[in-house]
PDB file of C-alpha atoms in Angstrom:
ATOM      1  CA  MET A   1     -54.056  17.725  31.762  1.00 61.00           C
ATOM      2  CA  LYS A   2     -52.047  15.470  32.720  1.00 62.00           C
ATOM      3  CA  SER A   3     -49.617  15.889  35.095  1.00 59.00           C
ATOM      4  CA  TYR A   4     -46.357  14.634  36.077  1.00 57.00           C
ATOM      5  CA  SER A   5     -44.824  12.548  38.747  1.00 56.00           C
ATOM      6  CA  ARG A   6     -41.153  13.096  39.754  1.00 58.00           C
ATOM      7  CA  ASN A   7     -40.661   9.989  39.646  1.00 58.00           C
ATOM      8  CA  ASP A   8     -41.674  10.218  35.681  1.00 57.00           C
ATOM      9  CA  GLY A   9     -37.907  10.608  34.635  1.00 55.00           C
ATOM     10  CA  ARG A  10     -35.988   8.711  37.085  1.00 61.00           C
ATOM     11  CA  LYS A  11     -37.893   5.253  35.446  1.00 63.00           C
ATOM     12  CA  HIS A  12     -35.934   6.233  32.243  1.00 64.00           C
ATOM     13  CA  ALA A  13     -33.064   7.498  33.212  1.00 64.00           C
ATOM     14  CA  GLY A  14     -31.038   3.369  33.319  1.00 76.00           C
ATOM     15  CA  SER A  15     -32.270   2.934  30.136  1.00 81.00           C
ATOM     16  CA  ILE A  16     -30.838   6.095  28.773  1.00 82.00           C
ATOM     17  CA  LEU A  17     -27.994   5.227  29.796  1.00 81.00           C
ATOM     18  CA  VAL A  18     -27.593   1.297  28.557  1.00 85.00           C
ATOM     19  CA  GLU A  19     -28.428   2.960  25.116  1.00 85.00           C
ATOM     20  CA  PHE A  20     -25.882   5.532  25.573  1.00 85.00           C
ATOM     21  CA  ALA A  21     -23.263   2.765  26.686  1.00 86.00           C
ATOM     22  CA  LEU A  22     -23.884   0.579  23.479  1.00 88.00           C
ATOM     23  CA  SER A  23     -23.918   3.167  21.364  1.00 92.00           C
ATOM     24  CA  VAL A  24     -20.733   4.566  22.122  1.00 93.00           C
ATOM     25  CA  LEU A  25     -18.886   1.285  21.550  1.00 92.00           C
ATOM     26  CA  LEU A  26     -20.077   0.882  18.249  1.00 92.00           C
ATOM     27  CA  LEU A  27     -18.721   3.889  17.210  1.00 94.00           C
ATOM     28  CA  MET A  28     -16.127   3.022  18.879  1.00 92.00           C
ATOM     29  CA  LEU A  29     -15.863  -0.382  16.757  1.00 88.00           C
ATOM     30  CA  LEU A  30     -16.403   1.814  13.857  1.00 90.00           C
ATOM     31  CA  LEU A  31     -13.806   4.706  14.733  1.00 92.00           C
ATOM     32  CA  ALA A  32     -11.086   1.462  15.228  1.00 87.00           C
ATOM     33  CA  ALA A  33     -12.104   0.041  12.044  1.00 86.00           C
ATOM     34  CA  ALA A  34     -11.719   3.565  10.395  1.00 89.00           C
ATOM     35  CA  ALA A  35      -8.342   3.800  11.687  1.00 89.00           C
ATOM     36  CA  ASP A  36      -7.300   0.496  10.594  1.00 86.00           C
ATOM     37  CA  PHE A  37      -8.339   0.725   7.011  1.00 86.00           C
ATOM     38  CA  SER A  38      -6.794   4.784   6.676  1.00 91.00           C
ATOM     39  CA  ARG A  39      -3.712   3.141   7.647  1.00 89.00           C
ATOM     40  CA  ILE A  40      -3.781   0.263   4.945  1.00 87.00           C
ATOM     41  CA  PHE A  41      -4.985   3.119   2.223  1.00 92.00           C
ATOM     42  CA  PHE A  42      -1.614   5.272   3.456  1.00 93.00           C
ATOM     43  CA  HIS A  43       0.898   2.048   3.499  1.00 92.00           C
ATOM     44  CA  ALA A  44      -0.120   1.445  -0.113  1.00 92.00           C
ATOM     45  CA  ILE A  45      -0.217   5.157  -1.677  1.00 95.00           C
ATOM     46  CA  THR A  46       3.305   4.991   0.041  1.00 95.00           C
ATOM     47  CA  VAL A  47       4.516   1.834  -1.609  1.00 95.00           C
ATOM     48  CA  ALA A  48       3.280   2.847  -5.117  1.00 95.00           C
ATOM     49  CA  ASN A  49       4.981   5.859  -4.333  1.00 95.00           C
ATOM     50  CA  ALA A  50       8.560   4.836  -3.463  1.00 95.00           C
ATOM     51  CA  SER A  51       7.638   2.264  -6.556  1.00 95.00           C
ATOM     52  CA  GLY A  52       7.620   5.093  -9.156  1.00 94.00           C
ATOM     53  CA  ALA A  53      10.343   6.899  -7.516  1.00 95.00           C
ATOM     54  CA  ALA A  54      12.811   4.408  -7.907  1.00 95.00           C
ATOM     55  CA  SER A  55      11.864   3.433 -10.862  1.00 94.00           C
ATOM     56  CA  PHE A  56      11.717   6.486 -12.462  1.00 94.00           C
ATOM     57  CA  TRP A  57      15.405   7.268 -11.151  1.00 94.00           C
ATOM     58  CA  GLY A  58      16.600   3.638 -12.644  1.00 92.00           C
ATOM     59  CA  ALA A  59      14.920   4.893 -15.862  1.00 92.00           C
ATOM     60  CA  GLN A  60      17.233   8.095 -16.401  1.00 91.00           C
ATOM     61  CA  SER A  61      19.871   5.474 -17.741  1.00 88.00           C
ATOM     62  CA  VAL A  62      21.494   2.320 -18.477  1.00 84.00           C
ATOM     63  CA  VAL A  63      23.832   2.466 -16.375  1.00 88.00           C
ATOM     64  CA  LYS A  64      21.579   3.634 -13.569  1.00 90.00           C
ATOM     65  CA  ALA A  65      18.575   0.689 -14.510  1.00 89.00           C
ATOM     66  CA  ALA A  66      21.637  -1.981 -13.668  1.00 89.00           C
ATOM     67  CA  ASP A  67      22.486   0.158 -10.184  1.00 92.00           C
ATOM     68  CA  PHE A  68      20.001  -1.909  -8.212  1.00 94.00           C
ATOM     69  CA  THR A  69      21.829  -0.658  -4.628  1.00 95.00           C
ATOM     70  CA  ARG A  70      21.209   2.913  -5.685  1.00 96.00           C
ATOM     71  CA  ILE A  71      17.509   1.801  -7.153  1.00 95.00           C
ATOM     72  CA  ALA A  72      16.709   0.116  -2.994  1.00 95.00           C
ATOM     73  CA  THR A  73      17.490   3.360  -1.672  1.00 95.00           C
ATOM     74  CA  VAL A  74      15.572   5.453  -3.200  1.00 95.00           C
ATOM     75  CA  ALA A  75      12.470   3.473  -2.459  1.00 95.00           C
ATOM     76  CA  THR A  76      13.596   2.767   0.849  1.00 95.00           C
ATOM     77  CA  ASN A  77      13.767   6.897   1.338  1.00 94.00           C
ATOM     78  CA  ASP A  78      10.815   7.615  -0.335  1.00 94.00           C
ATOM     79  CA  ALA A  79       8.996   5.118   2.232  1.00 93.00           C
ATOM     80  CA  GLN A  80      10.626   6.081   5.071  1.00 92.00           C
ATOM     81  CA  ASP A  81       6.810   6.422   6.840  1.00 90.00           C
ATOM     82  CA  ILE A  82       6.423   2.696   7.105  1.00 91.00           C
ATOM     83  CA  PRO A  83       8.772   0.030   8.559  1.00 88.00           C
ATOM     84  CA  GLY A  84       9.346  -3.233   7.213  1.00 89.00           C
ATOM     85  CA  VAL A  85       9.777  -2.158   3.543  1.00 94.00           C
ATOM     86  CA  SER A  86      11.700  -4.745   1.310  1.00 94.00           C
ATOM     87  CA  VAL A  87      12.219  -3.930  -2.296  1.00 95.00           C
ATOM     88  CA  THR A  88      13.050  -5.757  -5.732  1.00 94.00           C
ATOM     89  CA  PRO A  89      14.910  -3.921  -8.462  1.00 94.00           C
ATOM     90  CA  MET A  90      15.305  -5.793 -12.071  1.00 91.00           C
ATOM     91  CA  GLN A  91      16.739  -4.671 -15.212  1.00 87.00           C
ATOM     92  CA  PHE A  92      14.212  -5.952 -17.812  1.00 82.00           C
ATOM     93  CA  CYS A  93      15.177  -6.033 -21.926  1.00 84.00           C
ATOM     94  CA  ASP A  94      12.654  -6.742 -24.714  1.00 83.00           C
ATOM     95  CA  CYS A  95      12.057  -6.513 -28.425  1.00 83.00           C
ATOM     96  CA  PRO A  96       9.033  -5.526 -29.876  1.00 84.00           C
ATOM     97  CA  GLY A  97       6.115  -7.809 -30.245  1.00 79.00           C
ATOM     98  CA  ASN A  98       7.461  -9.829 -27.470  1.00 74.00           C
ATOM     99  CA  THR A  99       3.598 -10.775 -25.949  1.00 68.00           C
ATOM    100  CA  SER A 100       4.783 -12.753 -22.878  1.00 69.00           C
ATOM    101  CA  GLY A 101       6.648 -10.749 -20.752  1.00 64.00           C
ATOM    102  CA  LEU A 102       9.539 -11.507 -18.652  1.00 65.00           C
ATOM    103  CA  ALA A 103       9.070 -15.021 -20.267  1.00 64.00           C
ATOM    104  CA  GLY A 104      10.452 -13.248 -23.789  1.00 67.00           C
ATOM    105  CA  ALA A 105      12.893 -10.937 -21.930  1.00 74.00           C
ATOM    106  CA  VAL A 106      16.591 -10.922 -24.111  1.00 81.00           C
ATOM    107  CA  ASP A 107      19.682 -10.350 -22.203  1.00 82.00           C
ATOM    108  CA  CYS A 108      20.243  -6.848 -21.893  1.00 78.00           C
ATOM    109  CA  ASN A 109      23.767  -6.037 -23.052  1.00 78.00           C
ATOM    110  CA  ASN A 110      24.433  -8.700 -25.775  1.00 81.00           C
ATOM    111  CA  ASP A 111      21.282  -9.327 -27.572  1.00 83.00           C
ATOM    112  CA  THR A 112      19.752  -7.712 -30.447  1.00 84.00           C
ATOM    113  CA  CYS A 113      16.401  -7.442 -31.942  1.00 84.00           C
ATOM    114  CA  ALA A 114      15.984  -8.431 -35.292  1.00 82.00           C
ATOM    115  CA  GLY A 115      15.085  -5.419 -37.686  1.00 82.00           C
ATOM    116  CA  TYR A 116      14.783  -3.376 -34.275  1.00 84.00           C
ATOM    117  CA  GLY A 117      18.586  -2.928 -32.918  1.00 83.00           C
ATOM    118  CA  LEU A 118      18.967  -2.716 -29.369  1.00 84.00           C
ATOM    119  CA  PRO A 119      16.306  -4.065 -27.005  1.00 86.00           C
ATOM    120  CA  ARG A 120      14.258  -1.787 -25.251  1.00 85.00           C
ATOM    121  CA  ALA A 121      15.262  -1.989 -21.187  1.00 87.00           C
ATOM    122  CA  TYR A 122      13.069  -1.184 -18.759  1.00 88.00           C
ATOM    123  CA  SER A 123      13.799  -0.910 -15.010  1.00 91.00           C
ATOM    124  CA  ARG A 124      11.050  -3.044 -12.951  1.00 92.00           C
ATOM    125  CA  VAL A 125      10.973  -2.296  -8.925  1.00 94.00           C
ATOM    126  CA  MET A 126       8.438  -4.467  -6.607  1.00 96.00           C
ATOM    127  CA  VAL A 127       8.172  -2.675  -3.242  1.00 96.00           C
ATOM    128  CA  GLN A 128       5.986  -4.749  -0.969  1.00 95.00           C
ATOM    129  CA  GLN A 129       5.527  -4.106   2.999  1.00 93.00           C
ATOM    130  CA  THR A 130       3.491  -6.372   5.311  1.00 90.00           C
ATOM    131  CA  PHE A 131       0.819  -4.391   6.960  1.00 86.00           C
ATOM    132  CA  GLU A 132      -0.329  -5.299  10.506  1.00 84.00           C
ATOM    133  CA  PRO A 133      -3.576  -4.059  11.965  1.00 84.00           C
ATOM    134  CA  LEU A 134      -3.866  -2.027  14.846  1.00 82.00           C
ATOM    135  CA  PHE A 135      -6.338  -4.837  16.365  1.00 79.00           C
ATOM    136  CA  PRO A 136      -7.269  -8.372  15.354  1.00 79.00           C
ATOM    137  CA  TRP A 137     -10.395  -7.957  13.078  1.00 76.00           C
ATOM    138  CA  PRO A 138     -12.735 -11.648  13.439  1.00 77.00           C
ATOM    139  CA  GLY A 139     -12.411 -12.699   9.629  1.00 71.00           C
ATOM    140  CA  ILE A 140     -11.016 -10.061   7.814  1.00 69.00           C
ATOM    141  CA  PHE A 141      -7.025 -10.322   7.944  1.00 69.00           C
ATOM    142  CA  ASP A 142      -4.640 -10.840  10.336  1.00 71.00           C
ATOM    143  CA  ASP A 143      -1.816  -9.813   8.221  1.00 74.00           C
ATOM    144  CA  SER A 144      -1.837  -8.173   4.556  1.00 81.00           C
ATOM    145  CA  SER A 145       0.819  -7.638   2.068  1.00 87.00           C
ATOM    146  CA  VAL A 146       0.892  -4.330   0.394  1.00 91.00           C
ATOM    147  CA  MET A 147       3.014  -5.043  -2.929  1.00 94.00           C
ATOM    148  CA  ARG A 148       3.723  -2.595  -6.115  1.00 95.00           C
ATOM    149  CA  ILE A 149       5.239  -3.256  -9.069  1.00 94.00           C
ATOM    150  CA  ALA A 150       6.640  -0.107 -11.189  1.00 93.00           C
ATOM    151  CA  TRP A 151       8.096  -0.570 -14.837  1.00 90.00           C
ATOM    152  CA  THR A 152       9.521   2.534 -17.032  1.00 91.00           C
ATOM    153  CA  ARG A 153      11.205   1.823 -19.546  1.00 90.00           C
ATOM    154  CA  VAL A 154      14.561   3.569 -20.131  1.00 89.00           C
ATOM    155  CA  ARG A 155      15.462   3.383 -24.021  1.00 67.00           C
TER     156      ARG A 155
END
């Protein structure tokens, strides 16, 4: 039978304390990283919701799609949980068969589409916010721009 002396437990007490301190530091670093990544996801979801809400509000009618001040207010109110949101509303019209996006835009009030009539109108809202992390992460990001563009057809 092996006998233990009183000093056997004291020999390892210092190494256990060092291991615990290193483990706590690593866990704190992981917790801070998780907090920053969860914050950027929250900002991205909030920006997406704000652009969608403002675009849907503008899509109710052609008159509302042209009310850029109110569209910006709707987006800003929807994103009130995050600071520094910039909103860029736009009304966009095109004809069926347009494959060039904004480059093929037509005048919403004066143009007509051949064989179709009035052009299709869209409410387009871009919401953008600059995300700043809690801690500087070397090599990952300093400031990131979170942006979402929502399009909704008016007519």
